[in-house]
PDB file of C-alpha atoms in Angstrom:
ATOM      1  CA  UNK A 431     215.035 151.502 104.768  1.00 54.00           C
ATOM      2  CA  UNK A 432     213.564 151.106 108.222  1.00 60.00           C
ATOM      3  CA  UNK A 433     210.647 153.476 108.678  1.00 87.00           C
ATOM      4  CA  UNK A 434     209.895 155.890 111.461  1.00 94.00           C
ATOM      5  CA  UNK A 435     206.539 157.116 112.749  1.00 95.00           C
ATOM      6  CA  UNK A 436     206.085 160.491 114.403  1.00 97.00           C
ATOM      7  CA  UNK A 437     203.021 162.496 115.453  1.00 97.00           C
ATOM      8  CA  UNK A 438     202.076 165.126 112.898  1.00 95.00           C
ATOM      9  CA  UNK A 439     202.121 167.939 115.418  1.00 97.00           C
ATOM     10  CA  UNK A 440     202.725 168.789 119.058  1.00 97.00           C
ATOM     11  CA  UNK A 441     202.281 171.884 121.151  1.00 96.00           C
ATOM     12  CA  UNK A 442     204.288 173.157 124.073  1.00 96.00           C
ATOM     13  CA  UNK A 443     204.576 176.206 126.279  1.00 96.00           C
ATOM     14  CA  UNK A 444     207.699 178.301 126.514  1.00 96.00           C
ATOM     15  CA  UNK A 445     210.129 177.313 129.287  1.00 95.00           C
ATOM     16  CA  UNK A 446     208.545 173.849 129.631  1.00 95.00           C
ATOM     17  CA  UNK A 447     210.151 170.537 128.627  1.00 95.00           C
ATOM     18  CA  UNK A 448     209.098 168.902 125.370  1.00 97.00           C
ATOM     19  CA  UNK A 449     209.193 165.180 124.623  1.00 98.00           C
ATOM     20  CA  UNK A 450     209.031 164.351 120.920  1.00 98.00           C
ATOM     21  CA  UNK A 451     208.406 160.640 120.292  1.00 98.00           C
ATOM     22  CA  UNK A 452     209.511 158.485 117.388  1.00 97.00           C
ATOM     23  CA  UNK A 453     208.595 154.852 116.725  1.00 97.00           C
ATOM     24  CA  UNK A 454     210.909 152.659 114.679  1.00 95.00           C
ATOM     25  CA  UNK A 455     209.756 149.105 115.318  1.00 93.00           C
ATOM     26  CA  UNK A 456     211.696 147.626 112.371  1.00 91.00           C
ATOM     27  CA  UNK A 457     215.022 149.173 113.331  1.00 92.00           C
ATOM     28  CA  UNK A 458     218.074 147.011 112.631  1.00 89.00           C
ATOM     29  CA  UNK A 459     221.035 146.526 114.900  1.00 88.00           C
ATOM     30  CA  UNK A 460     223.239 148.825 112.849  1.00 87.00           C
ATOM     31  CA  UNK A 461     220.760 151.709 112.477  1.00 90.00           C
ATOM     32  CA  UNK A 462     221.679 154.939 114.213  1.00 92.00           C
ATOM     33  CA  UNK A 463     218.796 157.212 115.244  1.00 94.00           C
ATOM     34  CA  UNK A 464     219.306 160.753 113.977  1.00 94.00           C
ATOM     35  CA  UNK A 465     217.248 163.848 114.665  1.00 96.00           C
ATOM     36  CA  UNK A 466     217.164 166.937 112.511  1.00 96.00           C
ATOM     37  CA  UNK A 467     214.940 169.971 112.732  1.00 97.00           C
ATOM     38  CA  UNK A 468     213.903 172.543 110.173  1.00 96.00           C
ATOM     39  CA  UNK A 469     212.989 176.028 111.287  1.00 95.00           C
ATOM     40  CA  UNK A 470     210.665 178.024 109.010  1.00 91.00           C
ATOM     41  CA  UNK A 471     212.349 179.026 105.746  1.00 89.00           C
ATOM     42  CA  UNK A 472     215.663 177.455 106.753  1.00 92.00           C
ATOM     43  CA  UNK A 473     217.643 174.336 105.950  1.00 94.00           C
ATOM     44  CA  UNK A 474     217.525 171.263 108.179  1.00 95.00           C
ATOM     45  CA  UNK A 475     219.707 171.484 111.252  1.00 95.00           C
ATOM     46  CA  UNK A 476     221.377 168.468 112.848  1.00 94.00           C
ATOM     47  CA  UNK A 477     220.232 168.014 116.442  1.00 96.00           C
ATOM     48  CA  UNK A 478     221.536 164.753 117.867  1.00 96.00           C
ATOM     49  CA  UNK A 479     222.051 161.063 117.150  1.00 94.00           C
ATOM     50  CA  UNK A 480     222.563 157.839 119.055  1.00 94.00           C
ATOM     51  CA  UNK A 481     222.728 154.068 118.780  1.00 93.00           C
ATOM     52  CA  UNK A 482     221.806 152.450 122.093  1.00 92.00           C
ATOM     53  CA  UNK A 483     222.671 154.680 125.015  1.00 90.00           C
ATOM     54  CA  UNK A 484     220.974 157.944 125.896  1.00 92.00           C
ATOM     55  CA  UNK A 485     222.805 160.961 124.525  1.00 94.00           C
ATOM     56  CA  UNK A 486     223.035 164.579 125.608  1.00 94.00           C
ATOM     57  CA  UNK A 487     224.363 167.647 123.869  1.00 93.00           C
ATOM     58  CA  UNK A 488     223.891 171.385 124.183  1.00 90.00           C
ATOM     59  CA  UNK A 489     220.710 171.323 122.105  1.00 90.00           C
ATOM     60  CA  UNK A 490     218.794 168.320 123.395  1.00 95.00           C
ATOM     61  CA  UNK A 491     218.782 164.854 124.903  1.00 96.00           C
ATOM     62  CA  UNK A 492     217.946 161.616 123.149  1.00 97.00           C
ATOM     63  CA  UNK A 493     216.378 158.821 125.152  1.00 97.00           C
ATOM     64  CA  UNK A 494     216.420 155.427 123.430  1.00 96.00           C
ATOM     65  CA  UNK A 495     214.207 152.578 124.564  1.00 95.00           C
ATOM     66  CA  UNK A 496     215.931 149.433 125.730  1.00 94.00           C
ATOM     67  CA  UNK A 497     214.550 147.438 122.778  1.00 94.00           C
ATOM     68  CA  UNK A 498     215.419 150.375 120.456  1.00 95.00           C
ATOM     69  CA  UNK A 499     211.966 150.275 118.880  1.00 95.00           C
ATOM     70  CA  UNK A 500     211.290 153.838 119.945  1.00 96.00           C
ATOM     71  CA  UNK A 501     213.119 156.976 121.006  1.00 97.00           C
ATOM     72  CA  UNK A 502     212.307 160.398 122.408  1.00 97.00           C
ATOM     73  CA  UNK A 503     213.919 163.721 121.684  1.00 98.00           C
ATOM     74  CA  UNK A 504     213.844 165.888 124.789  1.00 97.00           C
ATOM     75  CA  UNK A 505     214.091 169.664 124.724  1.00 96.00           C
ATOM     76  CA  UNK A 506     214.589 170.581 128.363  1.00 94.00           C
ATOM     77  CA  UNK A 507     213.217 174.113 128.191  1.00 94.00           C
ATOM     78  CA  UNK A 508     211.396 175.028 125.015  1.00 95.00           C
ATOM     79  CA  UNK A 509     211.897 178.495 123.600  1.00 96.00           C
ATOM     80  CA  UNK A 510     210.089 180.210 120.769  1.00 96.00           C
ATOM     81  CA  UNK A 511     213.146 179.535 118.635  1.00 95.00           C
ATOM     82  CA  UNK A 512     212.542 175.779 118.977  1.00 96.00           C
ATOM     83  CA  UNK A 513     209.352 176.001 116.905  1.00 97.00           C
ATOM     84  CA  UNK A 514     210.195 173.821 113.913  1.00 97.00           C
ATOM     85  CA  UNK A 515     209.521 170.529 112.153  1.00 96.00           C
ATOM     86  CA  UNK A 516     211.465 167.741 113.858  1.00 98.00           C
ATOM     87  CA  UNK A 517     212.554 164.726 111.841  1.00 96.00           C
ATOM     88  CA  UNK A 518     213.554 161.333 113.224  1.00 97.00           C
ATOM     89  CA  UNK A 519     215.707 159.475 110.682  1.00 94.00           C
ATOM     90  CA  UNK A 520     217.385 156.065 110.787  1.00 91.00           C
ATOM     91  CA  UNK A 521     220.823 155.671 109.228  1.00 87.00           C
ATOM     92  CA  UNK A 522     222.448 152.298 108.684  1.00 83.00           C
ATOM     93  CA  UNK A 523     226.087 152.624 109.669  1.00 76.00           C
ATOM     94  CA  UNK A 524     226.811 149.274 108.017  1.00 74.00           C
ATOM     95  CA  UNK A 525     225.578 150.543 104.643  1.00 64.00           C
ATOM     96  CA  UNK A 526     223.979 147.211 103.839  1.00 60.00           C
ATOM     97  CA  UNK A 527     221.664 148.956 101.375  1.00 62.00           C
ATOM     98  CA  UNK A 528     224.580 150.663  99.678  1.00 67.00           C
ATOM     99  CA  UNK A 529     223.175 154.167 100.012  1.00 73.00           C
ATOM    100  CA  UNK A 530     223.175 155.117 103.670  1.00 80.00           C
ATOM    101  CA  UNK A 531     224.326 158.613 102.732  1.00 85.00           C
ATOM    102  CA  UNK A 532     220.758 159.364 101.629  1.00 86.00           C
ATOM    103  CA  UNK A 533     218.767 161.079 104.354  1.00 89.00           C
ATOM    104  CA  UNK A 534     215.118 160.040 104.081  1.00 88.00           C
ATOM    105  CA  UNK A 535     212.918 162.779 105.481  1.00 91.00           C
ATOM    106  CA  UNK A 536     209.348 161.868 106.402  1.00 89.00           C
ATOM    107  CA  UNK A 537     206.726 164.417 107.364  1.00 90.00           C
ATOM    108  CA  UNK A 538     208.187 164.951 110.832  1.00 95.00           C
ATOM    109  CA  UNK A 539     206.504 166.561 113.840  1.00 97.00           C
ATOM    110  CA  UNK A 540     205.551 170.215 113.686  1.00 97.00           C
ATOM    111  CA  UNK A 541     206.305 171.661 117.118  1.00 98.00           C
ATOM    112  CA  UNK A 542     204.448 174.808 118.095  1.00 97.00           C
ATOM    113  CA  UNK A 543     205.737 176.708 121.137  1.00 97.00           C
ATOM    114  CA  UNK A 544     203.299 179.030 122.871  1.00 95.00           C
ATOM    115  CA  UNK A 545     204.619 182.118 124.654  1.00 93.00           C
TER     116      UNK A 545
ATOM    117  CA  UNK B  11     233.970 177.779 111.067  1.00 54.00           C
ATOM    118  CA  UNK B  12     231.636 179.002 108.410  1.00 73.00           C
ATOM    119  CA  UNK B  13     228.784 176.665 107.734  1.00 92.00           C
ATOM    120  CA  UNK B  14     227.515 175.476 104.381  1.00 96.00           C
ATOM    121  CA  UNK B  15     226.883 178.452 102.136  1.00 96.00           C
ATOM    122  CA  UNK B  16     224.426 178.604  99.292  1.00 97.00           C
ATOM    123  CA  UNK B  17     223.761 181.368  96.809  1.00 96.00           C
ATOM    124  CA  UNK B  18     221.666 182.902  95.696  1.00 97.00           C
ATOM    125  CA  UNK B  19     219.156 182.578  98.510  1.00 96.00           C
ATOM    126  CA  UNK B  20     216.313 183.468  96.173  1.00 97.00           C
ATOM    127  CA  UNK B  21     216.247 183.025  92.419  1.00 98.00           C
ATOM    128  CA  UNK B  22     213.499 183.986  90.012  1.00 98.00           C
ATOM    129  CA  UNK B  23     213.522 182.646  86.487  1.00 98.00           C
ATOM    130  CA  UNK B  24     211.091 182.654  83.598  1.00 97.00           C
ATOM    131  CA  UNK B  25     210.106 179.419  81.926  1.00 97.00           C
ATOM    132  CA  UNK B  26     212.822 178.258  79.540  1.00 97.00           C
ATOM    133  CA  UNK B  27     215.694 180.033  81.288  1.00 98.00           C
ATOM    134  CA  UNK B  28     218.576 178.364  83.083  1.00 98.00           C
ATOM    135  CA  UNK B  29     219.051 178.286  86.843  1.00 98.00           C
ATOM    136  CA  UNK B  30     222.448 177.856  88.505  1.00 98.00           C
ATOM    137  CA  UNK B  31     222.556 177.137  92.219  1.00 98.00           C
ATOM    138  CA  UNK B  32     225.846 177.250  94.095  1.00 98.00           C
ATOM    139  CA  UNK B  33     226.952 175.467  97.237  1.00 97.00           C
ATOM    140  CA  UNK B  34     230.167 175.911  99.196  1.00 97.00           C
ATOM    141  CA  UNK B  35     230.606 173.075 101.688  1.00 96.00           C
ATOM    142  CA  UNK B  36     231.948 173.458 105.192  1.00 95.00           C
ATOM    143  CA  UNK B  37     235.715 173.818 105.363  1.00 92.00           C
ATOM    144  CA  UNK B  38     237.396 170.451 104.983  1.00 91.00           C
ATOM    145  CA  UNK B  39     234.274 168.687 103.709  1.00 93.00           C
ATOM    146  CA  UNK B  40     234.626 166.937 100.381  1.00 92.00           C
ATOM    147  CA  UNK B  41     231.200 165.267 100.248  1.00 94.00           C
ATOM    148  CA  UNK B  42     228.242 167.260  98.958  1.00 96.00           C
ATOM    149  CA  UNK B  43     224.577 166.326  98.695  1.00 97.00           C
ATOM    150  CA  UNK B  44     221.676 168.140  97.051  1.00 98.00           C
ATOM    151  CA  UNK B  45     218.079 167.803  98.218  1.00 97.00           C
ATOM    152  CA  UNK B  46     214.890 169.335  96.873  1.00 97.00           C
ATOM    153  CA  UNK B  47     211.831 170.356  98.855  1.00 95.00           C
ATOM    154  CA  UNK B  48     208.735 170.926  96.772  1.00 91.00           C
ATOM    155  CA  UNK B  49     205.961 173.066  98.302  1.00 84.00           C
ATOM    156  CA  UNK B  50     204.183 171.219 101.124  1.00 80.00           C
ATOM    157  CA  UNK B  51     206.431 168.167 100.712  1.00 84.00           C
ATOM    158  CA  UNK B  52     209.419 166.669 102.493  1.00 86.00           C
ATOM    159  CA  UNK B  53     213.020 166.905 101.387  1.00 92.00           C
ATOM    160  CA  UNK B  54     214.031 164.433  98.694  1.00 94.00           C
ATOM    161  CA  UNK B  55     217.575 163.357  97.884  1.00 95.00           C
ATOM    162  CA  UNK B  56     218.787 164.359  94.442  1.00 96.00           C
ATOM    163  CA  UNK B  57     222.511 163.748  94.054  1.00 96.00           C
ATOM    164  CA  UNK B  58     225.692 162.943  95.978  1.00 95.00           C
ATOM    165  CA  UNK B  59     229.054 164.243  94.803  1.00 95.00           C
ATOM    166  CA  UNK B  60     232.586 163.901  96.023  1.00 93.00           C
ATOM    167  CA  UNK B  61     235.214 166.189  94.588  1.00 86.00           C
ATOM    168  CA  UNK B  62     235.054 165.904  90.784  1.00 87.00           C
ATOM    169  CA  UNK B  63     232.948 162.736  90.960  1.00 93.00           C
ATOM    170  CA  UNK B  64     229.222 162.054  90.901  1.00 94.00           C
ATOM    171  CA  UNK B  65     228.665 159.174  93.304  1.00 92.00           C
ATOM    172  CA  UNK B  66     224.875 158.838  93.060  1.00 93.00           C
ATOM    173  CA  UNK B  67     222.474 160.867  90.934  1.00 93.00           C
ATOM    174  CA  UNK B  68     219.510 158.516  91.289  1.00 92.00           C
ATOM    175  CA  UNK B  69     217.271 161.289  92.639  1.00 93.00           C
ATOM    176  CA  UNK B  70     217.889 163.694  89.787  1.00 95.00           C
ATOM    177  CA  UNK B  71     215.254 164.117  87.063  1.00 93.00           C
ATOM    178  CA  UNK B  72     216.567 162.459  83.908  1.00 89.00           C
ATOM    179  CA  UNK B  73     216.507 165.588  81.804  1.00 94.00           C
ATOM    180  CA  UNK B  74     217.497 169.218  82.282  1.00 97.00           C
ATOM    181  CA  UNK B  75     219.200 168.699  85.665  1.00 97.00           C
ATOM    182  CA  UNK B  76     222.939 168.320  86.167  1.00 97.00           C
ATOM    183  CA  UNK B  77     225.372 168.713  89.039  1.00 97.00           C
ATOM    184  CA  UNK B  78     229.085 169.122  89.409  1.00 96.00           C
ATOM    185  CA  UNK B  79     231.643 169.588  92.160  1.00 95.00           C
ATOM    186  CA  UNK B  80     234.903 170.718  90.575  1.00 92.00           C
ATOM    187  CA  UNK B  81     238.315 170.424  92.143  1.00 89.00           C
ATOM    188  CA  UNK B  82     238.277 174.149  92.835  1.00 89.00           C
ATOM    189  CA  UNK B  83     235.168 176.133  93.616  1.00 90.00           C
ATOM    190  CA  UNK B  84     231.651 175.425  94.750  1.00 95.00           C
ATOM    191  CA  UNK B  85     229.303 172.656  93.756  1.00 97.00           C
ATOM    192  CA  UNK B  86     226.816 173.725  91.092  1.00 98.00           C
ATOM    193  CA  UNK B  87     223.303 172.425  90.520  1.00 98.00           C
ATOM    194  CA  UNK B  88     222.207 173.430  87.054  1.00 98.00           C
ATOM    195  CA  UNK B  89     218.650 173.343  85.760  1.00 98.00           C
ATOM    196  CA  UNK B  90     218.192 174.020  82.071  1.00 97.00           C
ATOM    197  CA  UNK B  91     214.956 175.244  80.489  1.00 97.00           C
ATOM    198  CA  UNK B  92     213.186 175.610  83.801  1.00 97.00           C
ATOM    199  CA  UNK B  93     209.472 174.856  84.106  1.00 97.00           C
ATOM    200  CA  UNK B  94     206.980 175.918  86.782  1.00 95.00           C
ATOM    201  CA  UNK B  95     207.240 172.495  88.431  1.00 94.00           C
ATOM    202  CA  UNK B  96     210.904 173.202  89.236  1.00 96.00           C
ATOM    203  CA  UNK B  97     209.829 175.862  91.736  1.00 96.00           C
ATOM    204  CA  UNK B  98     211.083 174.564  95.055  1.00 96.00           C
ATOM    205  CA  UNK B  99     213.661 175.022  97.782  1.00 97.00           C
ATOM    206  CA  UNK B 100     216.982 173.396  96.944  1.00 98.00           C
ATOM    207  CA  UNK B 101     219.229 172.494  99.857  1.00 98.00           C
ATOM    208  CA  UNK B 102     222.841 171.524  99.825  1.00 97.00           C
ATOM    209  CA  UNK B 103     224.495 169.544 102.599  1.00 97.00           C
ATOM    210  CA  UNK B 104     228.091 168.545 103.200  1.00 96.00           C
ATOM    211  CA  UNK B 105     229.891 165.989 105.323  1.00 94.00           C
ATOM    212  CA  UNK B 106     233.463 165.303 106.300  1.00 91.00           C
ATOM    213  CA  UNK B 107     233.204 161.680 105.325  1.00 84.00           C
ATOM    214  CA  UNK B 108     230.659 159.826 103.247  1.00 77.00           C
ATOM    215  CA  UNK B 109     228.359 156.980 104.169  1.00 73.00           C
ATOM    216  CA  UNK B 110     226.458 157.692 107.399  1.00 74.00           C
ATOM    217  CA  UNK B 111     228.492 160.702 108.495  1.00 85.00           C
ATOM    218  CA  UNK B 112     226.509 163.677 109.796  1.00 89.00           C
ATOM    219  CA  UNK B 113     225.359 166.021 107.063  1.00 93.00           C
ATOM    220  CA  UNK B 114     225.237 169.773 107.649  1.00 95.00           C
ATOM    221  CA  UNK B 115     222.817 171.782 105.582  1.00 96.00           C
ATOM    222  CA  UNK B 116     222.943 175.195 104.004  1.00 96.00           C
ATOM    223  CA  UNK B 117     220.123 177.756 104.145  1.00 96.00           C
ATOM    224  CA  UNK B 118     218.807 176.745 100.737  1.00 97.00           C
ATOM    225  CA  UNK B 119     218.015 178.460  97.463  1.00 98.00           C
ATOM    226  CA  UNK B 120     214.375 179.178  96.796  1.00 97.00           C
ATOM    227  CA  UNK B 121     213.720 178.961  93.081  1.00 97.00           C
ATOM    228  CA  UNK B 122     210.598 180.530  91.659  1.00 97.00           C
ATOM    229  CA  UNK B 123     209.736 179.941  88.017  1.00 97.00           C
ATOM    230  CA  UNK B 124     207.333 182.442  86.526  1.00 95.00           C
TER     231      UNK B 124
END
């Protein structure tokens, strides 16, 4: 599985934008970039995913580098409720490894939001 | 639509007892996945089931753990003769289709073994 690298932790202030980076230099052409987050004492929550183009939804935006070796999850206005561990996960849509249903969670980025 | 439901949310067992964790997938979803999160660790895949079939149980410990997803009713993760090392949060996820389809997670069951 292609690996991802994220900072261990980041800090933000409420109402300010947050940019959460993810490096995936060994990404393959058929890997989708998925983001999940896990709030304290809760299950992971799907946030967004994309392949090549930037994506927006009601929760966040995903900016993908032109060479696809990195991506950034953007929370436009952080709230206290956004404090969570954010996971960047690659998923091979082609299933060349035969088990692309397995989500591989790394350590993620712990986002702290200051009031 | 109701999301993925898991019960109980908290379960306390003494060493040697059995633990049964239940998961009801989102409406219309026939693919279920179980993950385990040990204290201070990331989530690890355990097993993937599709109605009445175990597709992949490569992440399940070889002994004491079993899973099922019957034609009717919730998916069950069963742990026999629990030990302290089984204390963890167990999360269930479901998807509409298999492979790389988006998985939606439940709130988890926190198992404590005394």
